[in-house]
Amino acid sequence: MKVRIKLYASLAEYLPMGAVKNEADLEVCDKATPTQIILRLGLPEKMCHMVLINGVYIAPDERGSTSLAVGDHLAIWPPVAGG
Amino acid sequence: MQKSLSIDPDKCTGCLQCELACSYDNENAFNPAKSRIKIFTFHDKGRFVPYTCTQCYEAWCMHACPVDAITLDKGTGAKIVHDNLCVGCKVCTIACPFGTINYNADTGKVIKCDLCEGEPECAKACPTDAITYVDANWTGLEKMRAWAEKTDAGQASA
Amino acid sequence: MAWAKKLLRVNLTAGTISEEALNMDWANKYLGQRGLATKYFVEEVDPKVDPLSPDNKMIMATGPLTGTCASTAGRYSVITKGALTGAIACSNSGGFFGNEMKNAGYDMVIFEGASKTPVYLFIDNDNAQLIDASDMWGTSVWDTEDKIKSDHQDPMIRVASIGISGEKGVKYACVVNDYHRAAGRSGVGTVMGSKNLKAVAIRGTKGVTVKDPVRFFEAANAGKAVLAGNPVTGEGLPAFGTQVLMNVINETGALPSQNHRDVQFDGAHAISAEAMAEPRESDGKPNLVRNAACFGCTIACGRISTIDRTHYTVAERPEYQVASGGLEYEAAWALGAATGVDDLDALTFANFICNEQGYDPISFGATVGAAMELYEIGAITDKETGGIELKFGSAKALTDLAELTGKSEGFGAEIGLGSKLLCEKYGHGELSMSVKGQEFPAYDSRGIQGMGLTYATSNRGACHLRSYTVASEVLGIPEKTDPLVHEGKAGLVKAFQDATAVFDSAGICVFTSFAWSLEDVAPQIDAACEGDWSVETLLEVGERIWNLERNFNNAAGFTAADDKLPERLMKDAAKTGPAKGLTSQLDKMLPEYYQLRGWTADGVPTNETLGRLGL
Amino acid sequence: MTYVIIGAGPAGVTAADTLRKADPKADIVMIGSEPEPPYSRMAIPYVLTGLIAEEGTYLRKEEGHYDKNAIQYRQGEAESIDPKNKVVKLKGTDDQPYSKLLIATGASPVKPPIDGLDLKGVHHCWTLEDCRNIMKFADKGADVVLMGAGFIGCIIMEALAERGVNLTVVEALDRMVPRMMNEAAGNMVKAWCEKQNVNVHTSTKVTKLEASKDPEDTLVVDLDNGKQIPAHLVVVATGVKSNIDFVDGAGLKTDQGILVDECMRTSVDDIYAAGDCAQGPDFSTGGWAVHAVQPTAVDHGRIAGLNMAGKSAPFKGSLNMNVLDTVGLISASFGKWDGIEGGDHAEVIDTENFKYMRLEFDGDKIIGALSLGRTDQIGVLRGLIQTEIALGPWKERLMENPHLIADAYVACSQQ
C-alpha cells in the first residue's frame, strides 16, 4: 500500500529520491508501523522526536504497534521548537 | 607545538560571549567595551567577524614600546603588556596596523590580548567554535598575518 | 551586583532627567524587568489612564542577569499601558540594547509626560540628555538608528526607536532596536510615539558585575552546557529557527488560516523554514543567509535573510536587496497563513517593512487577514481600500498594505487600527480574532486547547509568550500532553504563566525554557544577585507578578467577561486535521483556572491569595 | 665580524638586538654618549610626572640584557668616521674599528637665536639630565613658560601641567602642533588646553629672556606682542635636528639627515644609518624624509640590523605618524594628513566634545588621517594607509562616517 512520508528539518536528508516539499509517497506493506518505516529509511531513532500519523502524535511506545492505513500521512521531526 | 587563536567568521553568530568572557577575565566585569576581542558586525551582509591580536612574530607594538613594557611570552607566543612598566604613551596603539592594542583611559595603560596564559577565555566561551585555540600552523590568523606583511618589509623575513 | 541599583527618570513634559536608587525591597519581590517595572508602573500610574495621554508612563527595563554572560542575557522589556489593548503591556526584546542600558549603569528608564516636540534620549554612561529629534521625525527606524550613530560618530551606540507607524498612531507600533529586534506587541511603540519620543540611544561602558563570580561562571556555564546539549536549543533552533514550526503546526491541524476560518494552510510549506533554506531559481541562493544571535545568546535562532533580487517588491529597489532580519514563525504565520499568502519573498519583504517602520507583524498580518474577510463578505470594498484588491492569498495586497501601514497612509491607516477596531468599524466585530484587542498569534485554540486558555487569560491580550503550552501539547517539552483535550490544561497554563514571568523578569530569553527549567535558572540568579534565590522563591515571584498584572487590569476595568475567545473558535468546529469537529473548550478550563489561581469565579484574586503573595 | 652602532636610542638598541638574533656569533659594539644605560626620551615626561623613576625609561628592562646578548655597551662620543680604515674616532678615548657600522645618533634640540637662552632656569627637555633640572624648578604653582607647541613641546606640556605648574605655552606658528595638525584640529587642541588652565599664545614669538631679581632667580620672558611673562622655568622645545655634523668628511651623502636607501645603507660601503639621524624612504611620498618618531626609529633599526646581517629586507618606507596626549586630549596623525591635490577627504568636527576625524583619500585609498578624542582601534589607520587597501564601496561609507575606520579595515581585509 502507498503512504505519504513527510520528513522535516534535519531529517530531510533521509527523504527518498523524488521527494517534493519534504514529502514522498512510499510503498509499504500492509499494516506497516512507524517503527518499520523509520528503520527502512535509516532514520536515527533518537532523531525521531515527533512522529505524527495524520497529524496525531504517536508516543514512542506506540510506534511499533500502531499500523498505518492506505493514504495515511506519516510526518516525523527531530526535536524542534519555536515560538 | 605553539598554539594560536583560530578565527572562522562563517561560524560566528555575533553573540559576544567571547567579549563577555574576555572582559570578565581581564577587568572583573562583563563589559564588551573593555574586551580585547571584538566582534565586527556587517549588518547588511549578515556577517560577524571576531577580531583580535594576531600575536605577530615581530610585533609592531612590542618593538615600538619605548619602555620595554610589552614582551614575548615564550610559552604561548603572546605579546604581553606589563602594567607596571607601561607608561601609557600610546605609541603602540598607532604602531599596530590592526588596531588591536588600545588605550584604557581608566587605568592609563594599554590593553591587548594576552592569550590568557595559554587558555584563552574567548575560545572557551565561544558556543559555535568560531574561535578555537589550535596548533599555530593552520589558523585563520594566517590571513591577518598575510595582510600584516604588506605593512612593511622586514616583518616576514625576521 | 547584577542590578545596577539605579534608574533614570525622564520627565518629557518638563524635559528633566533625574537618577534614583532602585527600590531593592521591590527588586527582592519582583526580580527585575517585567516584574519590577510592572511594580513601579502600577504604583505610579492610574489604571484608568488613557494609554496615549501624557499621564501614561513607559518603562524600559532590564533584568538582573541582563548584561552578564548568562546565555541570552541581553533582554529588556517595555512596560506601559498598551495602546492596542488598554491592558498592562510588557513587550520583551533581544538584540543588544538591554545590555547597553545595564552597562551605562541603569536597571531601567521611566518615561513620564510627553514632550511638546520630538526628542530622543541619549545616554552616554552618566551623561543623559534629551536631544531634539525634529529632523528624525517622519523617518524610519533604520534611518533613525543610522542617523543617531552618525550624529554622534559612534557606531557602537545602541538604539531603540519607533518608525513612522509609531509616530502616526498605528495601534500596534513596536519599539525596534538593533534594526530588527523589537518589543513588538500591544502597541508599546504607539505609546512612545504619543510622548514624542523618537528614540533612546545608549552607549554604556561601565561593565556589569555579579555577587559571586566563581559560582556564577559555574552556573552560567552549566546552563550553557544544557542549552548546547539539548537538541532543540543546541541544534534545531540555530539551524532552522522558530520557522521550523510552520509544517509542524500545520500538520497538527492548528495553523489558523484565512482569519481562522481554517486550521490548515496549503501554502504552509512554501513559507516554512525548509523553504527558507532551499536555493531559489533566480540566483541559486536560499532566502536564509545565516542564523544570528542576540547579545550573549548561545542558541542563535535569529534569521538573516535576503529577498530574491528579481522579486517584484525589490527589483527596482536595491536598498531592500541587502540582508536583514528574516522571518520568524509568528511573523511568517501572520503575514502568510493568516492572509493566505504563500509567497516567501513577499512575506520577507513585508517583514522588512515591519522592522523598518516599526510595527508588529503579528497584529498587522492578522488584521490584514480580518480585512480580507471583510472584503470578501463585502463589508469593505475597493472604495475603502483605495483600489487594493484585498483578496485572501494576494501577495500584492499584503506588501502594498505593509508599506501603507508603515506610513499610516490610505487604507494602511485603517489596517493600523488593529483588527478589533477595524472589524467593529465595519460592523463585524465578531471577525476580529483577538482577545482584549490583541490579535492571536500562530496557534489555533481548537487544535491546541491549552492555547485557548492561554490567550483568554493573558494579561496583555492574546499572546503565545505568556504561557507557551505548545511546548508541552505539541512538542513534548518538558513532557507531552494531548493538545485535543482540555483536562489538565488549567494547571499547565498556570505553571507556564508563573514560570514565564520569572524568565521575563530575569533578563533572559524565554526560549531557554525549551531546555532550562527553573532548576537551571535559580542557581544563576542566586550566584548573581544578592539574597537567596531558590526555585520556590522564583515561582512565588512569578505568581506574584501574574497577580500584580491581573490586579492592574481589573482596576483598569477588565473583568472575567474579557477572558474570552471570539465566537468562531467557540462555535465553528475545525474543518480538517486531528481537531476536526472540535471547538475550544475554554468554558470548561476557565473556572478551573480561576480556582487554581485562588481567584473568585469573577476572576478577581481573593484577599487570601493577595495576602499569601504579599500583594 | 664586528658590528658597531653609534647611538643607544631606540634605533640603536633595536638594531643591536636584531643583529644578535640574525648573527649569533658576531661582535656587537654599541656606543652611547650619555652616562645612563640606553633609555627612551619618549618616557621622560613620565619621570616628570612621577609615574616612573628614571629606571622606568630604560629601553631594556631585563637585568643584564646587553651582557646576556653579548652587546658591548661603550661610553663615548663619536668625533668622526674613517671609512677607508673602517674606524670610528671617539672623543678622548680609543678608536673603535668596525666591519659594518650603523649610525643611529638621533637628533638634538635646536636653540633659536634668542638672547637669554643660556640663563639659569632655561632648559631643553631632551635628556635625563634635562629632566632632573626641570624637576628642580617645576614645583607646584611655579611659573613655567614652554617655548614651542610642537609634538615634543606638547608631550612635555602634559607632564608640566600634571605637576601643577602655572603654565604658559608660546608658539610662533598660528596653531598648536602645526606639523601634525591642520587648523581645525590644532585650534581644538588649543581650546582644550585653555580649558585645562594652560595659557596658550599662538602666532607669538619670544623675543628675549632676562634674569629677574624680583623674585630672586627668576626670569622674564618678552613676547613680540609686547607682553612680559615671569617665569621660574623656561623649557625650550622649538624643534630638533639630526645629529650628523660629525660625519662631515666621511663622504656620506646628507640632506636633512643621512641619506639611506631602502635597506638603510648610506652612500658609503658598510655604513648604515637609522632613526632620527637618517633620511629614509617615506612611504607616503616615495621620497626621502626624516621621521623623528619612535615607531620609525625602531623600524629603521630593525631593517638596518637585518640588512647589515646579510638578510635582504627592503623597507617600504616609514609612515609619518604621531600620537599625542595634550593634557588628556588624545590625538593622532598619520601619513599625508594634509591630503593631496584632487583627493577627497572626509571630516567630522564635534567641537563641543572635542572629537575630530579627518581622512584623506587618493582615489579609494586612505593616504592620511587626523584624529582627536578617539583611541579605540586607531592603529587601523596605519593598516589602511600602509597596506593601500582599495576601499571600494567602503569609501562612500567612510565619507559619510569616518569613524567606521575599523569596520572598513576588517571588512576589506578579512572577507
Coordinates of C-alpha atoms in Angstrom, one line a residue, chain A residues 6-12 20-23 47 49-50 52-57 73-75 77-83, chain C residues 231-232 235-237 240-242 244-245 247-248 251-252 269 274 278 329-330 443 464 468 474-477 480 511 514 578:
Chain A
K6 CA 7.0 13.7 5.4
L7 CA 10.4 14.3 6.9
Y8 CA 11.3 17.8 8.1
A9 CA 14.2 19.9 9.3
S10 CA 17.4 17.9 9.6
L11 CA 15.6 14.6 8.7
A12 CA 15.0 15.9 5.2
V20 CA 8.9 17.2 -3.2
K21 CA 8.4 19.8 -0.5
N22 CA 9.7 17.3 2.1
E23 CA 7.1 14.7 1.1
M47 CA 16.2 12.0 15.9
H49 CA 11.2 13.0 18.3
M50 CA 7.8 13.8 16.9
L52 CA 2.6 12.1 13.7
I53 CA 0.1 10.0 11.8
N54 CA -2.4 12.3 10.1
G55 CA -1.3 15.0 12.5
V56 CA -1.9 12.8 15.6
Y57 CA 1.0 12.3 17.8
H73 CA 0.4 10.7 6.2
L74 CA 3.4 9.8 8.4
A75 CA 5.3 13.0 9.4
W77 CA 10.5 15.7 13.1
P78 CA 13.7 15.8 15.1
P79 CA 13.4 17.8 18.4
V80 CA 12.4 21.3 17.3
A81 CA 10.7 24.2 18.8
G82 CA 9.8 27.8 18.0
G83 CA 7.6 30.5 19.3
Chain C
P231 CA 18.6 19.0 20.6
V232 CA 16.1 21.9 20.4
E235 CA 20.6 22.1 17.0
G236 CA 17.0 22.7 16.0
L237 CA 16.7 26.5 16.7
F240 CA 16.0 26.2 11.4
G241 CA 14.9 29.0 13.7
T242 CA 11.4 29.2 15.0
V244 CA 10.5 25.1 11.7
L245 CA 7.1 25.2 13.4
N247 CA 5.0 22.5 9.0
V248 CA 4.6 21.1 12.5
E251 CA 0.4 19.0 10.2
T252 CA -1.0 19.1 13.8
H269 CA 5.5 24.5 3.2
E274 CA 12.5 24.3 5.0
E278 CA 16.0 26.0 -0.4
Y329 CA 7.5 31.8 12.8
E330 CA 4.8 34.1 14.3
Y443 CA -1.8 28.6 17.1
H464 CA 1.7 32.9 23.0
Y468 CA 3.6 28.6 25.7
V474 CA 2.7 19.6 20.5
L475 CA 6.5 19.5 21.0
G476 CA 6.6 17.3 24.1
I477 CA 8.6 19.8 26.3
K480 CA 3.9 15.5 26.1
F511 CA 13.4 30.3 24.6
F514 CA 12.9 24.8 25.9
P578 CA -6.9 15.9 14.1

